[in-house]
Amino acid sequence: MKFGTKAIHAGVHPDPTTGAIMTPIYQTSTYVQASPGKHKGYEYSRTQNPTRNALQDNIAALENGKHGLCFASGLGATDAVLKLLKPGDEVITGNDLYGGTYRIFTKIFQNFGIKFHFIGMDEVNTIENHITPQTKLVWIETPTNPLLNIIDIAGVAAITKKHKLWLAVDNTFASPYLQNPLDLGADIVMHSVTKYLAGHSDVVMGALVVNDDELAQRLAFIQNASGAVTGPQDSFLVLRGIKTLHVRMQRHCENGRAIAQYLASHPKVSQVWWPGFESHPNHAIAKAQMRDFGGMVSFTLKGDSLQDAIQMMEKVKVFSLAESLGGVESLCTHPATMTHASIPKAEREKAGLKDTLVRLSVGIEDAEDLIEDLKQAIG
Ligand SMILES: *Cc1c(COP(=O)(O)O)cnc(C)c1O
């Protein structure tokens, strides 16, 4: 089945009692048993819920994976992956990550004796220099937030396979519409479902997708044992949102391209980060592993004045100044004080993230209105 058909139909079946075409919101914590242990596959909603199951199967299908697991947030999903590890284990990861991912690594799991190596992932061969007998996991994000760096997933997977390590890919920025890391050799795909999958800025949720049955069982055990599950209402909203994922993503990509090109031609803009430019250092990899370049665009203004950047963010009218991304409405974010404030300034600057950088999540409004808005805000 092709992507759009899967988005609408995968995992979803008419309700067996009424024929309702939409998956019901099974708003229940427990399920009646005929006799102890004699039930219809459902005992308690932390473990299993029919609305959540439909969504998990749907997201798994979109990632060409066998098993999907949904969590209370993207970070809840990341937390579950790290709980596969034990004290003394080591993780190799990028130095250009979502701020909350950096925070859970350094402020939570480092305290439990897990060691993290933050490295530049542009040259995948440097990964091998950091592998020790304790290394268990390589965690990458591509495109990265907010610098839109592209990491060669198949290149990293060749290394993790050789050394028998898990490769987890945060696929939030691309969404399964643009990129499927399992097909490129990853073991675990992670999503902040909050973003493009949900798509309407009304749900916080996370997901993992894997192919390996045993790994799926271990993650399902953690999902149930640690309990960061998502509720049936939110599962329903995301099932509904995903039905238009392919249509939304098409427009996000079109508008992203139009905005990136507009900004690049603007005399007051000094630099634009968007993987669709041929001048992007990893454009060739982006072209090979992604179907299009997405709706995320970052930029800086000439003169590099924080005051100018802030003024521009205060002036936008169609764009809203807010955290998050991937919704139908366009947002603009100041990573240094918002999404990436949990990364120390020195670390941010080492990764090339300036305090004057503005990040846009280009929505699916009419591109002409978005460009008009940027024109009046930049001046
Ligand atoms: C938002 C985000 C997360 C965290 O997801 P939540 O749903 O906010 O917990 C992780 N990775 C990336 C790339 C994100 O943008």
mmCIF file of C-alpha atoms and ligand atoms in Angstrom:
data_model
loop_
_atom_site.group_PDB
_atom_site.id
_atom_site.type_symbol
_atom_site.label_atom_id
_atom_site.label_comp_id
_atom_site.label_asym_id
_atom_site.label_seq_id
_atom_site.Cartn_x
_atom_site.Cartn_y
_atom_site.Cartn_z
ATOM 1 C CA MET A 1 0.000 0.000 0.000
ATOM 2 C CA LYS A 2 1.192 3.528 -0.737
ATOM 3 C CA PHE A 3 1.712 6.178 1.909
ATOM 4 C CA GLY A 4 -1.544 8.160 1.648
ATOM 5 C CA THR A 5 -3.666 5.009 1.667
ATOM 6 C CA LYS A 6 -1.819 3.719 4.724
ATOM 7 C CA ALA A 7 -2.212 7.076 6.502
ATOM 8 C CA ILE A 8 -5.981 6.731 6.168
ATOM 9 C CA HIS A 9 -6.495 2.977 6.537
ATOM 10 C CA ALA A 10 -3.591 1.208 8.285
ATOM 11 C CA GLY A 11 -4.459 -0.219 11.698
ATOM 12 C CA VAL A 12 -8.023 1.054 11.493
ATOM 13 C CA HIS A 13 -11.058 -1.235 11.235
ATOM 14 C CA PRO A 14 -14.779 -0.485 11.426
ATOM 15 C CA ASP A 15 -16.012 -0.900 15.003
ATOM 16 C CA PRO A 16 -17.168 -4.533 15.301
ATOM 17 C CA THR A 17 -20.300 -3.728 17.332
ATOM 18 C CA THR A 18 -21.696 -0.802 15.311
ATOM 19 C CA GLY A 19 -19.724 -0.574 12.075
ATOM 20 C CA ALA A 20 -18.591 2.968 12.999
ATOM 21 C CA ILE A 21 -15.944 3.904 10.429
ATOM 22 C CA MET A 22 -14.011 6.012 12.948
ATOM 23 C CA THR A 23 -12.143 4.198 15.707
ATOM 24 C CA PRO A 24 -14.104 4.754 18.938
ATOM 25 C CA ILE A 25 -12.487 6.533 21.885
ATOM 26 C CA TYR A 26 -12.314 3.625 24.311
ATOM 27 C CA GLN A 27 -12.410 5.819 27.404
ATOM 28 C CA THR A 28 -11.971 3.011 29.902
ATOM 29 C CA SER A 29 -9.333 2.091 32.451
ATOM 30 C CA THR A 30 -10.308 -1.571 32.769
ATOM 31 C CA TYR A 31 -12.044 -4.451 30.958
ATOM 32 C CA VAL A 32 -14.455 -7.030 32.359
ATOM 33 C CA GLN A 33 -13.241 -10.627 32.562
ATOM 34 C CA ALA A 34 -15.588 -13.641 32.357
ATOM 35 C CA SER A 35 -13.380 -15.621 34.698
ATOM 36 C CA PRO A 36 -9.903 -14.718 36.095
ATOM 37 C CA GLY A 37 -7.567 -14.399 33.105
ATOM 38 C CA LYS A 38 -10.367 -15.010 30.603
ATOM 39 C CA HIS A 39 -10.647 -11.772 28.617
ATOM 40 C CA LYS A 40 -10.653 -10.377 25.068
ATOM 41 C CA GLY A 41 -6.969 -9.360 25.077
ATOM 42 C CA TYR A 42 -7.482 -6.287 27.233
ATOM 43 C CA GLU A 43 -6.989 -6.121 31.006
ATOM 44 C CA TYR A 44 -5.957 -2.585 31.967
ATOM 45 C CA SER A 45 -5.473 0.540 29.829
ATOM 46 C CA ARG A 46 -1.880 1.254 30.853
ATOM 47 C CA THR A 47 -1.023 -2.058 29.181
ATOM 48 C CA GLN A 48 -3.468 -2.108 26.242
ATOM 49 C CA ASN A 49 -6.180 0.166 24.910
ATOM 50 C CA PRO A 50 -7.996 -0.398 21.592
ATOM 51 C CA THR A 51 -7.799 3.260 20.474
ATOM 52 C CA ARG A 52 -4.094 3.382 21.291
ATOM 53 C CA ASN A 53 -3.541 0.030 19.559
ATOM 54 C CA ALA A 54 -5.108 1.302 16.330
ATOM 55 C CA LEU A 55 -2.827 4.348 16.416
ATOM 56 C CA GLN A 56 0.265 2.276 17.228
ATOM 57 C CA ASP A 57 -0.449 -0.024 14.262
ATOM 58 C CA ASN A 58 -1.044 2.975 12.018
ATOM 59 C CA ILE A 59 2.224 4.717 12.927
ATOM 60 C CA ALA A 60 4.139 1.429 12.593
ATOM 61 C CA ALA A 61 2.749 1.020 9.051
ATOM 62 C CA LEU A 62 3.779 4.576 8.102
ATOM 63 C CA GLU A 63 7.356 3.790 9.167
ATOM 64 C CA ASN A 64 7.350 0.412 7.351
ATOM 65 C CA GLY A 65 7.809 -1.179 10.782
ATOM 66 C CA LYS A 66 6.193 -4.116 12.562
ATOM 67 C CA HIS A 67 5.614 -2.676 16.029
ATOM 68 C CA GLY A 68 4.498 0.770 17.181
ATOM 69 C CA LEU A 69 4.375 2.053 20.755
ATOM 70 C CA CYS A 70 2.853 5.356 21.834
ATOM 71 C CA PHE A 71 3.901 7.406 24.858
ATOM 72 C CA ALA A 72 2.689 10.446 26.772
ATOM 73 C CA SER A 73 5.230 12.666 24.973
ATOM 74 C CA GLY A 74 8.206 12.473 22.653
ATOM 75 C CA LEU A 75 10.459 12.616 25.693
ATOM 76 C CA GLY A 76 8.433 9.792 27.262
ATOM 77 C CA ALA A 77 9.357 7.721 24.185
ATOM 78 C CA THR A 78 13.036 8.725 24.458
ATOM 79 C CA ASP A 79 12.962 7.840 28.163
ATOM 80 C CA ALA A 80 11.739 4.319 27.289
ATOM 81 C CA VAL A 81 14.627 3.781 24.839
ATOM 82 C CA LEU A 82 17.205 4.824 27.442
ATOM 83 C CA LYS A 83 15.676 2.407 29.940
ATOM 84 C CA LEU A 84 16.929 -0.425 27.700
ATOM 85 C CA LEU A 85 20.362 0.491 29.112
ATOM 86 C CA LYS A 86 22.017 -0.053 32.490
ATOM 87 C CA PRO A 87 24.682 1.778 34.524
ATOM 88 C CA GLY A 88 28.060 1.735 32.774
ATOM 89 C CA ASP A 89 26.563 1.606 29.288
ATOM 90 C CA GLU A 90 27.582 4.282 26.793
ATOM 91 C CA VAL A 91 25.682 6.215 24.149
ATOM 92 C CA ILE A 92 27.108 8.071 21.159
ATOM 93 C CA THR A 93 24.984 10.954 19.969
ATOM 94 C CA GLY A 94 25.092 14.186 17.980
ATOM 95 C CA ASN A 95 26.116 17.583 19.356
ATOM 96 C CA ASP A 96 23.170 19.252 17.630
ATOM 97 C CA LEU A 97 20.051 17.817 19.293
ATOM 98 C CA TYR A 98 16.630 18.964 20.439
ATOM 99 C CA GLY A 99 17.207 20.721 23.799
ATOM 100 C CA GLY A 100 14.931 18.384 25.749
ATOM 101 C CA THR A 101 16.797 15.341 24.413
ATOM 102 C CA TYR A 102 20.090 16.853 25.551
ATOM 103 C CA ARG A 103 18.494 17.576 28.938
ATOM 104 C CA ILE A 104 17.128 14.054 29.554
ATOM 105 C CA PHE A 105 20.525 12.596 28.562
ATOM 106 C CA THR A 106 22.649 14.889 30.740
ATOM 107 C CA LYS A 107 20.348 15.746 33.654
ATOM 108 C CA ILE A 108 18.503 12.441 34.130
ATOM 109 C CA PHE A 109 20.271 9.407 32.668
ATOM 110 C CA GLN A 110 23.841 10.595 33.275
ATOM 111 C CA ASN A 111 22.926 10.491 37.008
ATOM 112 C CA PHE A 112 22.080 6.816 36.608
ATOM 113 C CA GLY A 113 25.580 6.022 35.358
ATOM 114 C CA ILE A 114 25.018 6.125 31.607
ATOM 115 C CA LYS A 115 27.769 7.914 29.689
ATOM 116 C CA PHE A 116 26.995 10.118 26.666
ATOM 117 C CA HIS A 117 29.461 11.140 23.957
ATOM 118 C CA PHE A 118 28.241 14.222 22.042
ATOM 119 C CA ILE A 119 30.031 14.339 18.701
ATOM 120 C CA GLY A 120 29.755 15.969 15.276
ATOM 121 C CA MET A 121 27.952 13.449 13.069
ATOM 122 C CA ASP A 122 28.694 15.024 9.683
ATOM 123 C CA GLU A 123 31.548 12.599 9.145
ATOM 124 C CA VAL A 124 29.998 9.286 10.151
ATOM 125 C CA ASN A 125 33.411 7.594 10.287
ATOM 126 C CA THR A 126 34.331 9.552 13.428
ATOM 127 C CA ILE A 127 31.697 7.519 15.304
ATOM 128 C CA GLU A 128 34.032 4.526 15.390
ATOM 129 C CA ASN A 129 36.623 6.515 17.385
ATOM 130 C CA HIS A 130 34.154 6.721 20.270
ATOM 131 C CA ILE A 131 32.977 3.110 20.371
ATOM 132 C CA THR A 132 34.048 1.170 23.476
ATOM 133 C CA PRO A 133 33.001 -2.281 24.734
ATOM 134 C CA GLN A 134 30.369 -0.432 26.829
ATOM 135 C CA THR A 135 28.746 1.314 23.851
ATOM 136 C CA LYS A 136 25.166 0.105 23.352
ATOM 137 C CA LEU A 137 23.307 2.820 21.503
ATOM 138 C CA VAL A 138 23.837 5.458 18.840
ATOM 139 C CA TRP A 139 21.158 8.177 18.904
ATOM 140 C CA ILE A 140 20.779 10.552 15.992
ATOM 141 C CA GLU A 141 18.377 13.248 14.921
ATOM 142 C CA THR A 142 18.065 14.186 11.232
ATOM 143 C CA PRO A 143 17.277 16.812 10.072
ATOM 144 C CA THR A 144 18.539 18.349 13.305
ATOM 145 C CA ASN A 145 16.673 20.910 15.355
ATOM 146 C CA PRO A 146 17.194 23.850 14.660
ATOM 147 C CA LEU A 147 20.205 23.808 12.313
ATOM 148 C CA LEU A 148 18.734 21.379 9.758
ATOM 149 C CA ASN A 149 21.942 19.366 9.574
ATOM 150 C CA ILE A 150 21.530 16.086 7.737
ATOM 151 C CA ILE A 151 23.073 12.871 9.024
ATOM 152 C CA ASP A 152 23.645 9.903 6.742
ATOM 153 C CA ILE A 153 21.341 7.292 8.331
ATOM 154 C CA ALA A 154 22.507 4.372 6.147
ATOM 155 C CA GLY A 155 26.145 5.359 6.786
ATOM 156 C CA VAL A 156 25.630 5.346 10.564
ATOM 157 C CA ALA A 157 23.634 2.097 10.340
ATOM 158 C CA ALA A 158 26.541 0.368 8.586
ATOM 159 C CA ILE A 159 28.713 1.186 11.625
ATOM 160 C CA THR A 160 26.121 0.236 14.267
ATOM 161 C CA LYS A 161 25.446 -3.075 12.500
ATOM 162 C CA LYS A 162 29.162 -3.885 12.323
ATOM 163 C CA HIS A 163 29.571 -3.242 16.064
ATOM 164 C CA LYS A 164 26.170 -4.714 17.039
ATOM 165 C CA LEU A 165 24.850 -1.472 18.551
ATOM 166 C CA TRP A 166 21.307 -0.161 18.466
ATOM 167 C CA LEU A 167 20.684 2.799 16.193
ATOM 168 C CA ALA A 168 17.808 5.067 17.229
ATOM 169 C CA VAL A 169 16.699 7.891 14.916
ATOM 170 C CA ASP A 170 14.591 10.851 16.022
ATOM 171 C CA ASN A 171 12.504 11.258 12.863
ATOM 172 C CA THR A 172 10.358 14.127 14.165
ATOM 173 C CA PHE A 173 11.501 16.788 11.690
ATOM 174 C CA ALA A 174 11.106 14.622 8.597
ATOM 175 C CA SER A 175 7.954 12.710 9.584
ATOM 176 C CA PRO A 176 7.461 9.272 8.009
ATOM 177 C CA TYR A 177 6.223 11.005 4.861
ATOM 178 C CA LEU A 178 9.734 12.230 4.059
ATOM 179 C CA GLN A 179 12.004 9.575 5.525
ATOM 180 C CA ASN A 180 11.836 6.012 6.887
ATOM 181 C CA PRO A 181 14.907 5.244 9.021
ATOM 182 C CA LEU A 182 14.079 1.531 9.494
ATOM 183 C CA ASP A 183 14.401 1.065 5.718
ATOM 184 C CA LEU A 184 17.883 2.621 5.964
ATOM 185 C CA GLY A 185 19.032 0.224 8.713
ATOM 186 C CA ALA A 186 17.948 1.908 11.962
ATOM 187 C CA ASP A 187 16.649 -0.285 14.802
ATOM 188 C CA ILE A 188 14.379 2.245 16.504
ATOM 189 C CA VAL A 189 12.489 5.234 15.106
ATOM 190 C CA MET A 190 11.377 7.847 17.601
ATOM 191 C CA HIS A 191 8.779 10.564 16.987
ATOM 192 C CA SER A 192 7.540 13.542 18.848
ATOM 193 C CA VAL A 193 4.011 12.841 17.579
ATOM 194 C CA THR A 194 3.182 16.294 18.967
ATOM 195 C CA LYS A 195 4.618 17.750 15.772
ATOM 196 C CA TYR A 196 3.817 16.678 12.171
ATOM 197 C CA LEU A 197 2.037 13.396 12.963
ATOM 198 C CA ALA A 198 -0.605 15.053 15.156
ATOM 199 C CA GLY A 199 -0.242 18.161 13.020
ATOM 200 C CA HIS A 200 -2.783 20.458 14.666
ATOM 201 C CA SER A 201 -0.955 21.759 17.772
ATOM 202 C CA ASP A 202 -3.493 20.137 20.083
ATOM 203 C CA VAL A 203 -1.775 16.990 21.422
ATOM 204 C CA VAL A 204 1.491 16.102 23.174
ATOM 205 C CA MET A 205 2.556 12.528 22.354
ATOM 206 C CA GLY A 206 5.525 10.346 21.432
ATOM 207 C CA ALA A 207 6.033 7.112 19.519
ATOM 208 C CA LEU A 208 8.598 4.414 18.858
ATOM 209 C CA VAL A 209 8.603 2.028 15.899
ATOM 210 C CA VAL A 210 10.767 -1.113 15.651
ATOM 211 C CA ASN A 211 10.924 -4.247 13.505
ATOM 212 C CA ASP A 212 12.641 -6.644 15.885
ATOM 213 C CA ASP A 213 10.128 -8.719 17.886
ATOM 214 C CA GLU A 214 12.315 -9.069 20.963
ATOM 215 C CA LEU A 215 13.179 -5.362 21.067
ATOM 216 C CA ALA A 216 9.460 -4.589 20.699
ATOM 217 C CA GLN A 217 8.685 -6.834 23.657
ATOM 218 C CA ARG A 218 11.302 -5.137 25.807
ATOM 219 C CA LEU A 219 9.985 -1.693 24.913
ATOM 220 C CA ALA A 220 6.372 -2.766 25.516
ATOM 221 C CA PHE A 221 7.464 -4.042 28.925
ATOM 222 C CA ILE A 222 9.020 -0.630 29.703
ATOM 223 C CA GLN A 223 5.955 1.182 28.321
ATOM 224 C CA ASN A 224 3.740 -0.728 30.739
ATOM 225 C CA ALA A 225 6.167 -0.912 33.680
ATOM 226 C CA SER A 226 7.159 2.780 33.603
ATOM 227 C CA GLY A 227 3.688 3.883 32.541
ATOM 228 C CA ALA A 228 4.227 6.981 30.377
ATOM 229 C CA VAL A 229 1.310 6.005 28.129
ATOM 230 C CA THR A 230 -0.983 8.151 26.040
ATOM 231 C CA GLY A 231 -4.750 8.324 26.601
ATOM 232 C CA PRO A 232 -7.564 7.275 24.254
ATOM 233 C CA GLN A 233 -8.745 10.862 23.521
ATOM 234 C CA ASP A 234 -5.308 11.903 22.351
ATOM 235 C CA SER A 235 -4.913 8.653 20.401
ATOM 236 C CA PHE A 236 -8.149 9.447 18.566
ATOM 237 C CA LEU A 237 -7.035 13.002 17.765
ATOM 238 C CA VAL A 238 -3.761 11.746 16.324
ATOM 239 C CA LEU A 239 -5.486 9.015 14.267
ATOM 240 C CA ARG A 240 -7.644 11.782 12.832
ATOM 241 C CA GLY A 241 -4.663 14.087 12.249
ATOM 242 C CA ILE A 242 -2.657 11.412 10.436
ATOM 243 C CA LYS A 243 -5.419 10.924 7.854
ATOM 244 C CA THR A 244 -4.191 14.144 6.196
ATOM 245 C CA LEU A 245 -0.465 13.759 6.934
ATOM 246 C CA HIS A 246 0.508 13.237 3.289
ATOM 247 C CA VAL A 247 -1.579 16.185 2.084
ATOM 248 C CA ARG A 248 -0.267 18.454 4.842
ATOM 249 C CA MET A 249 3.350 17.423 4.299
ATOM 250 C CA GLN A 250 3.112 18.157 0.592
ATOM 251 C CA ARG A 251 2.054 21.727 1.374
ATOM 252 C CA HIS A 252 4.592 22.090 4.226
ATOM 253 C CA CYS A 253 7.312 21.173 1.719
ATOM 254 C CA GLU A 254 6.025 23.549 -0.984
ATOM 255 C CA ASN A 255 5.711 26.429 1.462
ATOM 256 C CA GLY A 256 9.057 25.591 3.111
ATOM 257 C CA ARG A 257 10.741 25.831 -0.284
ATOM 258 C CA ALA A 258 9.024 29.142 -1.101
ATOM 259 C CA ILE A 259 9.973 30.686 2.256
ATOM 260 C CA ALA A 260 13.573 29.410 2.139
ATOM 261 C CA GLN A 261 14.005 30.861 -1.347
ATOM 262 C CA TYR A 262 12.388 34.160 -0.360
ATOM 263 C CA LEU A 263 14.645 34.520 2.692
ATOM 264 C CA ALA A 264 17.759 33.607 0.709
ATOM 265 C CA SER A 265 16.997 36.437 -1.722
ATOM 266 C CA HIS A 266 16.260 39.004 1.030
ATOM 267 C CA PRO A 267 18.971 41.705 1.325
ATOM 268 C CA LYS A 268 18.693 41.802 5.151
ATOM 269 C CA VAL A 269 19.081 38.031 5.648
ATOM 270 C CA SER A 270 22.618 36.728 6.161
ATOM 271 C CA GLN A 271 22.123 32.953 6.186
ATOM 272 C CA VAL A 272 19.312 30.465 5.608
ATOM 273 C CA TRP A 273 19.392 26.864 6.808
ATOM 274 C CA TRP A 274 17.267 24.534 4.636
ATOM 275 C CA PRO A 275 18.442 21.145 3.302
ATOM 276 C CA GLY A 276 16.891 21.752 -0.117
ATOM 277 C CA PHE A 277 19.573 24.254 -1.129
ATOM 278 C CA GLU A 278 22.276 22.733 -3.326
ATOM 279 C CA SER A 279 24.759 24.721 -1.245
ATOM 280 C CA HIS A 280 23.655 22.886 1.948
ATOM 281 C CA PRO A 281 26.703 20.841 3.069
ATOM 282 C CA ASN A 282 24.688 17.595 3.129
ATOM 283 C CA HIS A 283 22.257 18.309 0.310
ATOM 284 C CA ALA A 284 23.260 15.133 -1.534
ATOM 285 C CA ILE A 285 22.477 12.938 1.493
ATOM 286 C CA ALA A 286 19.216 14.777 2.108
ATOM 287 C CA LYS A 287 18.251 14.152 -1.505
ATOM 288 C CA ALA A 288 19.136 10.483 -1.228
ATOM 289 C CA GLN A 289 17.405 9.672 2.065
ATOM 290 C CA MET A 290 14.456 12.108 2.062
ATOM 291 C CA ARG A 291 11.572 12.431 -0.432
ATOM 292 C CA ASP A 292 11.487 16.234 -0.094
ATOM 293 C CA PHE A 293 12.998 18.805 2.272
ATOM 294 C CA GLY A 294 10.239 19.642 4.746
ATOM 295 C CA GLY A 295 8.799 22.794 6.220
ATOM 296 C CA MET A 296 11.478 23.798 8.735
ATOM 297 C CA VAL A 297 13.673 26.784 7.858
ATOM 298 C CA SER A 298 16.114 28.669 10.099
ATOM 299 C CA PHE A 299 17.805 31.985 9.378
ATOM 300 C CA THR A 300 19.853 34.869 10.739
ATOM 301 C CA LEU A 301 19.697 38.559 9.889
ATOM 302 C CA LYS A 302 22.631 40.614 8.623
ATOM 303 C CA GLY A 303 24.523 42.464 11.356
ATOM 304 C CA ASP A 304 23.812 39.591 13.750
ATOM 305 C CA SER A 305 21.993 41.832 16.221
ATOM 306 C CA LEU A 306 19.863 40.095 18.858
ATOM 307 C CA GLN A 307 17.722 43.230 19.043
ATOM 308 C CA ASP A 308 16.877 43.010 15.314
ATOM 309 C CA ALA A 309 16.027 39.313 15.602
ATOM 310 C CA ILE A 310 13.733 39.922 18.592
ATOM 311 C CA GLN A 311 12.055 42.870 16.891
ATOM 312 C CA MET A 312 11.354 40.728 13.824
ATOM 313 C CA MET A 313 9.829 37.973 16.030
ATOM 314 C CA GLU A 314 7.614 40.551 17.766
ATOM 315 C CA LYS A 315 6.374 41.940 14.451
ATOM 316 C CA VAL A 316 5.130 38.766 12.752
ATOM 317 C CA LYS A 317 1.344 38.502 12.469
ATOM 318 C CA VAL A 318 0.521 35.373 10.442
ATOM 319 C CA PHE A 319 3.438 33.490 12.021
ATOM 320 C CA SER A 320 2.980 33.090 15.790
ATOM 321 C CA LEU A 321 5.917 33.317 18.170
ATOM 322 C CA ALA A 322 5.711 29.976 19.989
ATOM 323 C CA GLU A 323 7.581 26.785 20.817
ATOM 324 C CA SER A 324 6.834 23.572 18.916
ATOM 325 C CA LEU A 325 6.476 22.897 15.192
ATOM 326 C CA GLY A 326 4.738 20.758 12.622
ATOM 327 C CA GLY A 327 1.228 22.165 13.013
ATOM 328 C CA VAL A 328 -0.927 23.577 10.232
ATOM 329 C CA GLU A 329 -0.244 27.108 11.477
ATOM 330 C CA SER A 330 3.117 28.771 10.913
ATOM 331 C CA LEU A 331 5.260 29.354 13.984
ATOM 332 C CA CYS A 332 8.441 31.240 14.637
ATOM 333 C CA THR A 333 10.757 30.342 17.495
ATOM 334 C CA HIS A 334 13.861 31.762 19.144
ATOM 335 C CA PRO A 335 15.811 28.549 19.903
ATOM 336 C CA ALA A 336 18.367 30.188 22.254
ATOM 337 C CA THR A 337 15.701 31.234 24.776
ATOM 338 C CA MET A 338 12.939 28.739 23.923
ATOM 339 C CA THR A 339 13.457 25.202 22.537
ATOM 340 C CA HIS A 340 17.211 25.059 23.238
ATOM 341 C CA ALA A 341 17.525 27.121 26.434
ATOM 342 C CA SER A 342 18.318 23.909 28.346
ATOM 343 C CA ILE A 343 21.622 23.586 26.433
ATOM 344 C CA PRO A 344 24.403 25.788 27.908
ATOM 345 C CA LYS A 345 25.336 28.738 25.657
ATOM 346 C CA ALA A 346 28.900 27.475 25.186
ATOM 347 C CA GLU A 347 27.601 24.080 24.013
ATOM 348 C CA ARG A 348 25.060 25.731 21.709
ATOM 349 C CA GLU A 349 27.724 27.886 20.112
ATOM 350 C CA LYS A 350 30.067 24.928 19.687
ATOM 351 C CA ALA A 351 27.359 23.335 17.557
ATOM 352 C CA GLY A 352 26.940 26.546 15.540
ATOM 353 C CA LEU A 353 23.666 27.662 17.144
ATOM 354 C CA LYS A 354 23.818 31.460 17.462
ATOM 355 C CA ASP A 355 21.614 33.439 19.838
ATOM 356 C CA THR A 356 20.396 35.415 16.823
ATOM 357 C CA LEU A 357 19.034 32.370 14.958
ATOM 358 C CA VAL A 358 15.299 32.376 14.177
ATOM 359 C CA ARG A 359 13.559 29.062 13.415
ATOM 360 C CA LEU A 360 10.413 28.876 11.320
ATOM 361 C CA SER A 361 7.930 26.035 11.227
ATOM 362 C CA VAL A 362 6.266 26.847 7.939
ATOM 363 C CA GLY A 363 2.581 25.923 8.080
ATOM 364 C CA ILE A 364 0.104 25.194 5.320
ATOM 365 C CA GLU A 365 -1.397 28.666 4.893
ATOM 366 C CA ASP A 366 -1.055 30.408 1.521
ATOM 367 C CA ALA A 367 2.640 31.038 0.863
ATOM 368 C CA GLU A 368 1.924 34.561 -0.440
ATOM 369 C CA ASP A 369 0.534 35.580 2.971
ATOM 370 C CA LEU A 370 3.501 34.045 4.788
ATOM 371 C CA ILE A 371 5.971 35.876 2.554
ATOM 372 C CA GLU A 372 4.051 39.135 2.943
ATOM 373 C CA ASP A 373 4.215 38.671 6.724
ATOM 374 C CA LEU A 374 7.974 38.067 6.740
ATOM 375 C CA LYS A 375 8.445 41.049 4.421
ATOM 376 C CA GLN A 376 6.728 43.447 6.864
ATOM 377 C CA ALA A 377 8.446 41.888 9.917
ATOM 378 C CA ILE A 378 11.993 41.963 8.510
ATOM 379 C CA GLY A 379 11.389 45.408 7.003
HETATM 380 C C1 LIG B 1 9.591 18.293 20.303
HETATM 381 C C2 LIG B 1 10.708 17.380 20.029
HETATM 382 C C3 LIG B 1 11.003 16.312 20.897
HETATM 383 C C4 LIG B 1 10.288 16.100 22.204
HETATM 384 O O1 LIG B 1 8.953 15.748 22.014
HETATM 385 P P1 LIG B 1 7.781 16.134 23.057
HETATM 386 O O2 LIG B 1 6.578 15.565 22.404
HETATM 387 O O3 LIG B 1 7.781 17.618 23.180
HETATM 388 O O4 LIG B 1 8.135 15.475 24.349
HETATM 389 C C5 LIG B 1 12.028 15.464 20.536
HETATM 390 N N1 LIG B 1 12.729 15.629 19.384
HETATM 391 C C6 LIG B 1 12.480 16.644 18.536
HETATM 392 C C7 LIG B 1 13.278 16.771 17.286
HETATM 393 C C8 LIG B 1 11.464 17.551 18.822
HETATM 394 O O5 LIG B 1 11.225 18.555 17.974
#
